[in-house]
CSV table of C-alpha atoms in Angstrom, one decimal:
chain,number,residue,atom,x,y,z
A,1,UNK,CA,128.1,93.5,98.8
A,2,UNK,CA,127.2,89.8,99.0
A,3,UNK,CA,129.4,87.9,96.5
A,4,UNK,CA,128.0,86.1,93.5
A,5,UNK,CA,126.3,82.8,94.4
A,6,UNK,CA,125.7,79.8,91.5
A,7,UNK,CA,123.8,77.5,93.8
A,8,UNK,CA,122.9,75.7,90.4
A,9,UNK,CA,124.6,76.4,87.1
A,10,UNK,CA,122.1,76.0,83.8
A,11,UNK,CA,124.5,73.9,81.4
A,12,UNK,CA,123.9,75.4,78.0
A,13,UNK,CA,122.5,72.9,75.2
A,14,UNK,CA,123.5,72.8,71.8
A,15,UNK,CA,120.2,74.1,70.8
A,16,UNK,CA,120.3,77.2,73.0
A,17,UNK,CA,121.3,79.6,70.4
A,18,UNK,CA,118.5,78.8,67.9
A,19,UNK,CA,115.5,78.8,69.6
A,20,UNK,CA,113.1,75.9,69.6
A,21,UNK,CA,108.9,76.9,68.7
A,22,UNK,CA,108.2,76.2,72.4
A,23,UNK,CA,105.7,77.8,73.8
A,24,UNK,CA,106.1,81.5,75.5
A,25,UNK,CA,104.2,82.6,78.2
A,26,UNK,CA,100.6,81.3,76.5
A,27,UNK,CA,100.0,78.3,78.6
A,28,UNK,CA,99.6,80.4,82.4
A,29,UNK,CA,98.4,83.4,80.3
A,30,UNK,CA,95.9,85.0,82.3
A,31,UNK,CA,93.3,82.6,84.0
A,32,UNK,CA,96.5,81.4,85.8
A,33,UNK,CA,98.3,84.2,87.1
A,34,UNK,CA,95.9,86.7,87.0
A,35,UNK,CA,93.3,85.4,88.4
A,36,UNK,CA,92.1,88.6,90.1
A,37,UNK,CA,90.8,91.3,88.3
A,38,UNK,CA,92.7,94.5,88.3
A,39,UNK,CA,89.9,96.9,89.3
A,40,UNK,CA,89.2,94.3,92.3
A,41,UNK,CA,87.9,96.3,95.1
A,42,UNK,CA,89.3,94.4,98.3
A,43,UNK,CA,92.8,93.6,99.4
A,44,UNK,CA,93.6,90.4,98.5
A,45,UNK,CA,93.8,87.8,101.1
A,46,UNK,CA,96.5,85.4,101.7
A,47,UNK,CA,96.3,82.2,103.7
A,48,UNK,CA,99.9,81.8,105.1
A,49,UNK,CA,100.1,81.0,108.7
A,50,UNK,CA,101.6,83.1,111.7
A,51,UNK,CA,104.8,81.8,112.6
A,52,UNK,CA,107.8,83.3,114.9
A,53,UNK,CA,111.8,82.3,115.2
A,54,UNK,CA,114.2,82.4,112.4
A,55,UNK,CA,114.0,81.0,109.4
A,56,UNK,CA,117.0,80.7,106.9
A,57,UNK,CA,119.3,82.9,109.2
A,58,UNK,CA,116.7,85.6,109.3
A,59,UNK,CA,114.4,86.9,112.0
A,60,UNK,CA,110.4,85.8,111.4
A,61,UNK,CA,108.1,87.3,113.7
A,62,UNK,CA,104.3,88.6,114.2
A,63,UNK,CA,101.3,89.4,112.2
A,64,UNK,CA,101.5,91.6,109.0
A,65,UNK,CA,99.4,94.9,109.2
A,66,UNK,CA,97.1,95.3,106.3
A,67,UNK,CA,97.4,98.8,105.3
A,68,UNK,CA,94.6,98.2,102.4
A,69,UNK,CA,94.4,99.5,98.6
A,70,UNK,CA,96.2,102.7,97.8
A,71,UNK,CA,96.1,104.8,94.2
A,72,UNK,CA,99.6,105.7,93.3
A,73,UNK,CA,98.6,107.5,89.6
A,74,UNK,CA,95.5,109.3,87.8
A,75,UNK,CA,93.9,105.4,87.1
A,76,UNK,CA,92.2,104.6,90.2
A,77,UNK,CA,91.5,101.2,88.4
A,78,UNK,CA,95.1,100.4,87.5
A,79,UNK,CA,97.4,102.2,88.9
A,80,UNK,CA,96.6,100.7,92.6
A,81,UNK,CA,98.4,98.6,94.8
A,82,UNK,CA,98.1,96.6,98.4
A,83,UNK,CA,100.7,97.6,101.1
A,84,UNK,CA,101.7,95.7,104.0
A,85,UNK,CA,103.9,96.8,107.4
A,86,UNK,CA,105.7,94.7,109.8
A,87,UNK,CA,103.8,94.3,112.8
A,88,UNK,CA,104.5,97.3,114.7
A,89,UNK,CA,104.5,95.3,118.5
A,90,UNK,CA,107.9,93.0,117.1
A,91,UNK,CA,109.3,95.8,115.0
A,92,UNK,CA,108.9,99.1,115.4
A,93,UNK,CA,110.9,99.2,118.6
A,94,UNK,CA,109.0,101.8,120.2
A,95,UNK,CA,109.3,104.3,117.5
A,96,UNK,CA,105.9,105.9,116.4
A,97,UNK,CA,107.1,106.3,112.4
A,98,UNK,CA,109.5,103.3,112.6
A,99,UNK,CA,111.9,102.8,109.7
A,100,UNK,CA,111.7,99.6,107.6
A,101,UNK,CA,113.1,98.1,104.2
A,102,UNK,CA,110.6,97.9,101.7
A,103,UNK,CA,110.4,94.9,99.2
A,104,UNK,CA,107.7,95.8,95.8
A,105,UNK,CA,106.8,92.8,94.6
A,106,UNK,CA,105.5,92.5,91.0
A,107,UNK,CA,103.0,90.6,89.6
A,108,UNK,CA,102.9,88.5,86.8
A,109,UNK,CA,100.0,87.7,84.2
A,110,UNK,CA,101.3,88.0,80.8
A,111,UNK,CA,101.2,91.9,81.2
A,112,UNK,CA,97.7,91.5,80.7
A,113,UNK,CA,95.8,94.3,82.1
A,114,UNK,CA,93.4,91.7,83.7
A,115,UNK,CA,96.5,90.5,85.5
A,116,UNK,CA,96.5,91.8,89.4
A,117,UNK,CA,98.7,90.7,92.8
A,118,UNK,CA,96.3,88.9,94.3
A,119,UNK,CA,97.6,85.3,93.7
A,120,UNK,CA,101.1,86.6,95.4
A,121,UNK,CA,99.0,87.9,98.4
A,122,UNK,CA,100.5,85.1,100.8
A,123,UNK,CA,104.5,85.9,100.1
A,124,UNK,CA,103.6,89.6,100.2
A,125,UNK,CA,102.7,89.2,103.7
A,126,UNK,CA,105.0,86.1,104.1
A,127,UNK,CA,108.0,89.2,103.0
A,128,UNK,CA,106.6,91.5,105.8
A,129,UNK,CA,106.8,88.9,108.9
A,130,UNK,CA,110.6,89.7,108.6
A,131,UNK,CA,110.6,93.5,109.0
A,132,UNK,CA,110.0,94.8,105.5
A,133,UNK,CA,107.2,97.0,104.3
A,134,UNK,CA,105.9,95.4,101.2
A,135,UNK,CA,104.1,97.2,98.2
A,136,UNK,CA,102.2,95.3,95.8
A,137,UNK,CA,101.6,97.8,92.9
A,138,UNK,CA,99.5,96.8,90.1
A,139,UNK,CA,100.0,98.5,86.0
A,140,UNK,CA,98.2,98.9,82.8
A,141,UNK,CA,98.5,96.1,80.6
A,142,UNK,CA,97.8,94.8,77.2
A,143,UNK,CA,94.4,94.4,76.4
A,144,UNK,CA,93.7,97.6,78.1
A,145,UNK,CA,95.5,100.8,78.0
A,146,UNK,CA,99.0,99.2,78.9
A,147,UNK,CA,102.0,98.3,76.3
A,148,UNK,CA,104.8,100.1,75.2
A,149,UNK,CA,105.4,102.4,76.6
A,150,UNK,CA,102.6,102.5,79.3
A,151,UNK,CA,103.3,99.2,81.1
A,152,UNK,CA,107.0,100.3,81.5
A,153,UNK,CA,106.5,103.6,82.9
A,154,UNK,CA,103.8,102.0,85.3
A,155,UNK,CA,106.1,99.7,86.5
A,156,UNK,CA,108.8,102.9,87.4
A,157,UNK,CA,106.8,105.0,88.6
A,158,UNK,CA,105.2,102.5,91.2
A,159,UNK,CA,108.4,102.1,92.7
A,160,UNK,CA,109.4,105.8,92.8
A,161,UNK,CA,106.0,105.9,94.4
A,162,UNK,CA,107.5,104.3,97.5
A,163,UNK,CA,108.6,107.7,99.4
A,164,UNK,CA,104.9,108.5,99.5
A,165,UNK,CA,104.2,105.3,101.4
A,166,UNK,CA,105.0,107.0,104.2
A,167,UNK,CA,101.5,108.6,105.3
A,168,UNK,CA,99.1,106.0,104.9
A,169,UNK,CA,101.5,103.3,106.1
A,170,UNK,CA,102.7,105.5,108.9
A,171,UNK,CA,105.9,104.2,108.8
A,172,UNK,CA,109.7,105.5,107.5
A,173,UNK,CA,110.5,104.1,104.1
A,174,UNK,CA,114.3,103.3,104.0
A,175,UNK,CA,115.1,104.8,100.5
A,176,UNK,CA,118.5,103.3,100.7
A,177,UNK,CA,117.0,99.8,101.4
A,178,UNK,CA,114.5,99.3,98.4
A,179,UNK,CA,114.6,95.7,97.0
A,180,UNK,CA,112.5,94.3,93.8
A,181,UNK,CA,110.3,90.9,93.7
A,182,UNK,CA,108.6,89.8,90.4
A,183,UNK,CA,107.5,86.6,89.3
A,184,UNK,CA,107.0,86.1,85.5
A,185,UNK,CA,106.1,88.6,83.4
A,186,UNK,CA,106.8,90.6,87.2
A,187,UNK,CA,110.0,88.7,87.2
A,188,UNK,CA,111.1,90.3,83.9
A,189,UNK,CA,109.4,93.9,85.3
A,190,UNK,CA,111.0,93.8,88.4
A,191,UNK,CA,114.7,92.8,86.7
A,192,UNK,CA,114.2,95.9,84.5
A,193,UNK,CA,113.1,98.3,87.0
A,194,UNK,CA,116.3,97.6,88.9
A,195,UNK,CA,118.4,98.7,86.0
A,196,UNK,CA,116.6,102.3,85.1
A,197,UNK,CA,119.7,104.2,86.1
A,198,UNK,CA,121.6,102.6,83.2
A,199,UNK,CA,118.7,103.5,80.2
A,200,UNK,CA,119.0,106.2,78.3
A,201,UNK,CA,117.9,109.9,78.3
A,202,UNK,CA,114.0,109.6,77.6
A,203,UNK,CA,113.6,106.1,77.8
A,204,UNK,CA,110.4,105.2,80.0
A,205,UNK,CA,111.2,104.5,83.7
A,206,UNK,CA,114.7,106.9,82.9
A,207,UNK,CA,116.5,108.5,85.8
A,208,UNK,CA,114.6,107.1,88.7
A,209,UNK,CA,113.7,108.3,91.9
A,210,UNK,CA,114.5,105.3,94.1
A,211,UNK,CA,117.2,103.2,92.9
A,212,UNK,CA,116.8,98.9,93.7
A,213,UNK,CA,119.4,97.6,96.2
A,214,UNK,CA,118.8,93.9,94.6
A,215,UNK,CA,116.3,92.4,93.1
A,216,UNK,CA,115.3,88.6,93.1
A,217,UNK,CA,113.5,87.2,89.7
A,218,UNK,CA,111.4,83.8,89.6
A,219,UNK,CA,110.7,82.5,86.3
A,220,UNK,CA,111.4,85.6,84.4
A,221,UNK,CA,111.8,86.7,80.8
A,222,UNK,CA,115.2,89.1,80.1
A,223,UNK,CA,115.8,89.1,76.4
A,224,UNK,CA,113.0,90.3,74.7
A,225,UNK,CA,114.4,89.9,71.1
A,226,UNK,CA,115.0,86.3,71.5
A,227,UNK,CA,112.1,85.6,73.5
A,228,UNK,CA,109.9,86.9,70.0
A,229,UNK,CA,111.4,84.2,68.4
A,230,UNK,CA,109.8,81.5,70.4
A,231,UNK,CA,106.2,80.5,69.9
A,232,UNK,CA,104.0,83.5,71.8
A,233,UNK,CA,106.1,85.7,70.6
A,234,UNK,CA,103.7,87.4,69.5
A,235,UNK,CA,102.7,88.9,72.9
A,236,UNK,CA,106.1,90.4,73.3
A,237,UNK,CA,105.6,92.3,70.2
A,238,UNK,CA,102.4,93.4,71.3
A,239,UNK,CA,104.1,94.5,74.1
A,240,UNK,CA,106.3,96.7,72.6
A,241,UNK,CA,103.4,98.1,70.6
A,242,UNK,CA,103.6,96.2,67.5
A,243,UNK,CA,107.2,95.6,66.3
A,244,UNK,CA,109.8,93.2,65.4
A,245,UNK,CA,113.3,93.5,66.8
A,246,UNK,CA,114.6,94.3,63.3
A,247,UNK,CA,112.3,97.2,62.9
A,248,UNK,CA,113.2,98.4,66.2
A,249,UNK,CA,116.1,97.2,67.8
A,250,UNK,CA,116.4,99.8,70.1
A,251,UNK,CA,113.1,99.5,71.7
A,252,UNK,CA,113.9,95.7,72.3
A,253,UNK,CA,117.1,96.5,73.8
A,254,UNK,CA,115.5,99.3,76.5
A,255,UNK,CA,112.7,96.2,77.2
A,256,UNK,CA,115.4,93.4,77.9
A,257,UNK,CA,117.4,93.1,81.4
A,258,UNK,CA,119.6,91.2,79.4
A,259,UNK,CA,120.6,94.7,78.1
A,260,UNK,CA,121.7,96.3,81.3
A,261,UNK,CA,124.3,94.1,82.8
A,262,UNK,CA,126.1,94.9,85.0
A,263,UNK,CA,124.0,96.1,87.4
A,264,UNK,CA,126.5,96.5,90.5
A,265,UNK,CA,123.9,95.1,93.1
A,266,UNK,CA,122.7,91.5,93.4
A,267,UNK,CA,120.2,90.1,91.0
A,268,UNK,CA,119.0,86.6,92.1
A,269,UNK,CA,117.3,84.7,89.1
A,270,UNK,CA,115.9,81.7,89.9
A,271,UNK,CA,113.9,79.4,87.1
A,272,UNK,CA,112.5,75.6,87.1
A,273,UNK,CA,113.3,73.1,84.7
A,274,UNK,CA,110.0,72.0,84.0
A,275,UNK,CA,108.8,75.3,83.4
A,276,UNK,CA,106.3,74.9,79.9
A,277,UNK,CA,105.4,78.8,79.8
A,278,UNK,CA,108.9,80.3,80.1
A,279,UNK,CA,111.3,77.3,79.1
A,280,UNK,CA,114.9,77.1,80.6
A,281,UNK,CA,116.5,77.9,76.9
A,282,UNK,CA,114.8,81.2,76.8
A,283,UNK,CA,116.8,82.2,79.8
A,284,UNK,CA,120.0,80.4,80.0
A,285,UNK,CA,121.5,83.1,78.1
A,286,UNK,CA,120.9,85.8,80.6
A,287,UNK,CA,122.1,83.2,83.6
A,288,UNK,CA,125.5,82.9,80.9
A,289,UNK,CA,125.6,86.9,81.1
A,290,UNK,CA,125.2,87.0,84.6
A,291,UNK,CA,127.8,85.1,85.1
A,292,UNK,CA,130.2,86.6,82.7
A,293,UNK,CA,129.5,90.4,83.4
A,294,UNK,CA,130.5,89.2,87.6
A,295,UNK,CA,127.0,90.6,88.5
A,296,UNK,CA,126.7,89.5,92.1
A,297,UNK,CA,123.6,87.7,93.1
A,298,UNK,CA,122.3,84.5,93.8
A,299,UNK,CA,121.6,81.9,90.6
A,300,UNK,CA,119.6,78.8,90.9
A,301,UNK,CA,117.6,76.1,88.6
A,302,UNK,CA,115.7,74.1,90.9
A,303,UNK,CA,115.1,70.3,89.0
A,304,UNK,CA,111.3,69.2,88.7
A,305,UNK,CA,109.8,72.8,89.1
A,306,UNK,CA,107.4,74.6,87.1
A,307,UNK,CA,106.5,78.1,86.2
A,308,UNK,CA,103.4,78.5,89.0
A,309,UNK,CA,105.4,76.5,92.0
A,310,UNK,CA,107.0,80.0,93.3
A,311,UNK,CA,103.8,81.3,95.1
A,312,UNK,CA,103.2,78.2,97.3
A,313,UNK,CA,103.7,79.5,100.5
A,314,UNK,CA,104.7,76.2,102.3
A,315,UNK,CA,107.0,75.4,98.8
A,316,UNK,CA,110.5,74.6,98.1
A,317,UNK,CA,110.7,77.1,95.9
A,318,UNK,CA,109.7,80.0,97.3
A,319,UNK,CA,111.8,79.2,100.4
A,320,UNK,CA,114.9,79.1,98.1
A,321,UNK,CA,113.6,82.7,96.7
A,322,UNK,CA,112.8,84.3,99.8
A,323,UNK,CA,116.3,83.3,101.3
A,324,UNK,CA,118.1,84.5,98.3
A,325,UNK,CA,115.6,87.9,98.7
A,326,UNK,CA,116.4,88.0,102.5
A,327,UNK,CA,120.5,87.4,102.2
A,328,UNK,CA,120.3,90.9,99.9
A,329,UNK,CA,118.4,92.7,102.5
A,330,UNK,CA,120.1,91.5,105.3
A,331,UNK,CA,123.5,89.9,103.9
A,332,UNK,CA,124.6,89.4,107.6
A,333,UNK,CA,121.6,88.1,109.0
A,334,UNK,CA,120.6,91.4,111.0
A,335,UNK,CA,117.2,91.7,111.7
A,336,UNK,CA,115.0,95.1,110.7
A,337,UNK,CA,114.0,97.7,112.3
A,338,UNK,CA,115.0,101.1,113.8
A,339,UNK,CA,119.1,101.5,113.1
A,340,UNK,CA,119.6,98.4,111.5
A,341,UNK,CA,119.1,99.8,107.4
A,342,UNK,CA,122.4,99.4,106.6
A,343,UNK,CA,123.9,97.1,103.4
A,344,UNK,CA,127.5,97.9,102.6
């Protein structure tokens, strides 16, 4: 297992442990980063160009196969998501059902239910030029029939949904090679789903099917009880249905990856320091925990970046996230594909 990485260490201000009224995940909301409906009817469309060699260490080859919309639950308007294979000619190596990683990548939006993946549409299929399948599930949110504890279980059962990939994107899933992607309110998602084996008995998204091998975080939220502090706190307390973290503590604590450290695998949280919709003092305690619980994983704060700079394909940022994503898949460099699953 890769050992821990602190590219770029968040110094901790006085100020850090009383939080200042900034504001919390308001100014994006959803005309930002949900800017497609999720009902849409169509796959959504990314723009990225086709490029081959290696980039960062790591293979980069051919033209992503859109497997189109799939319904994973009982909601055919919600409970969707766009899947995306490697292209079979540079990596299936001859096989028919070829075996290949799979990275679910998780939206952000607020956890509105009008939130949907189709701004990360270009990384999605950015992820699957390198040999992974990538599954792009969508959830009920608030402002629909999503919450507490709806949006949680969503979340879980997408991923245990992955197995079932198999058919319609006529390819192996390697169960042993599943790795999490989530951008804001996906970043905090997609941090939580990894740690499911460590909730307890009846807690939504408990005792999982398909258990994260890593899972890489950009501009996420992991402490929920001081997150309500903050200005917008009131959407994490309509998230969990209502409540304050005094009336129920425990809820707050199953909601916050802060909560579950150690995880044993790496979790790579990166986070910009001009970032107005989740500032850097809402999360320099969980980069503090990280570091103090030895959880591997790579840890960076990139100077000058925002909270929307992650999806630009040709970016900075997203090439410092999908390297740290990449490193946790591959962690020697080896390419995908039939008899190359492995991560010790």
């Amino acid at each position: 297992m890769p050992e821990a990485s602190d590219v770029a260490q968040p110094q901790p201000s006085p100020e850090s442990a009383r939080p200042t009224r900034r504001n919390l995940l308001r100014a994006a909301g959803v005309t930002v980063l949900g800017a497609g409906a999720a009902a849409a009817l169509t796959t959504p469309v990314g723009t990225g160009s086709v490029d081959s060699g290696q980039v960062s260490g790591h293979r980069r080859a051919g033209r992503p196969v859109d497997r189109v919309r799939l319904t994973w639950g009982d909601d055919e308007e919600r409970q969707t998501g766009w899947l995306f294979v490697p292209d079979p000619t540079e990596w299936s190596r001859g096989e028919i059902d070829p075996a290949y990683p799979v990275a679910v990548v998780v939206h952000g939006g607020s956890w509105h239910d009008a939130s949907s993946p189709s701004y990360m549409a270009d990384i999605a299929q950015d992820l699957a030029r390198y040999g992974l399948a990538v599954w792009a599930p969508t959830y009920r949110g608030l402002d629909g029939p999503g919450g507490w504890p709806e949006t949680f279980q969503d979340v879980s059962d997408a991923v245990d949904f992955v197995p079932q990939l198999a058919e319609q994107g006529r390819f192996r899933p390697a169960l042993e090679q599943v790795h999490l992607l989530g951008h804001s309110a996906g970043g905090h998602l997609a941090t939580w789903a990894a740690g499911r084996s460590e909730l307890p008995a009846g807690a939504p998204g408990a005792d999982p099917v398909i258990e994260a091998r890593s899972v890489t975080s950009m501009a996420g939220l992991y402490d929920l009880s001081l997150a309500e502090n903050f200005e917008g706190g009131d959407l994490i307390r309509d998230l969990l249905g209502g409540v304050a973290p005094e009336e129920d503590p425990e809820r707050y604590d199953i909601a916050s990856p802060i909560d579950r450290l150690p995880l044993g695998i790496p979790v790579n949280v990166l986070h910009g320091t001009e970032d107005q919709v989740i500032p850097l003092e809402a999360v320099e305690g969980y980069f503090q925990a990280l570091r103090d619980s030895g959880n591997p994983g790579a840890r960076e704060i990139l100077p000058g970046v925002g909270h929307d700079d992650w999806t630009d394909l040709h970016g900075d940022p997203w090439a410092r996230a999908r390297k740290a994503f990449l490193d946790s898949v591959f962690p020697t460099g080896t390419e995908s594909g039939v008899g190359a699953m492995g991560v010790g």
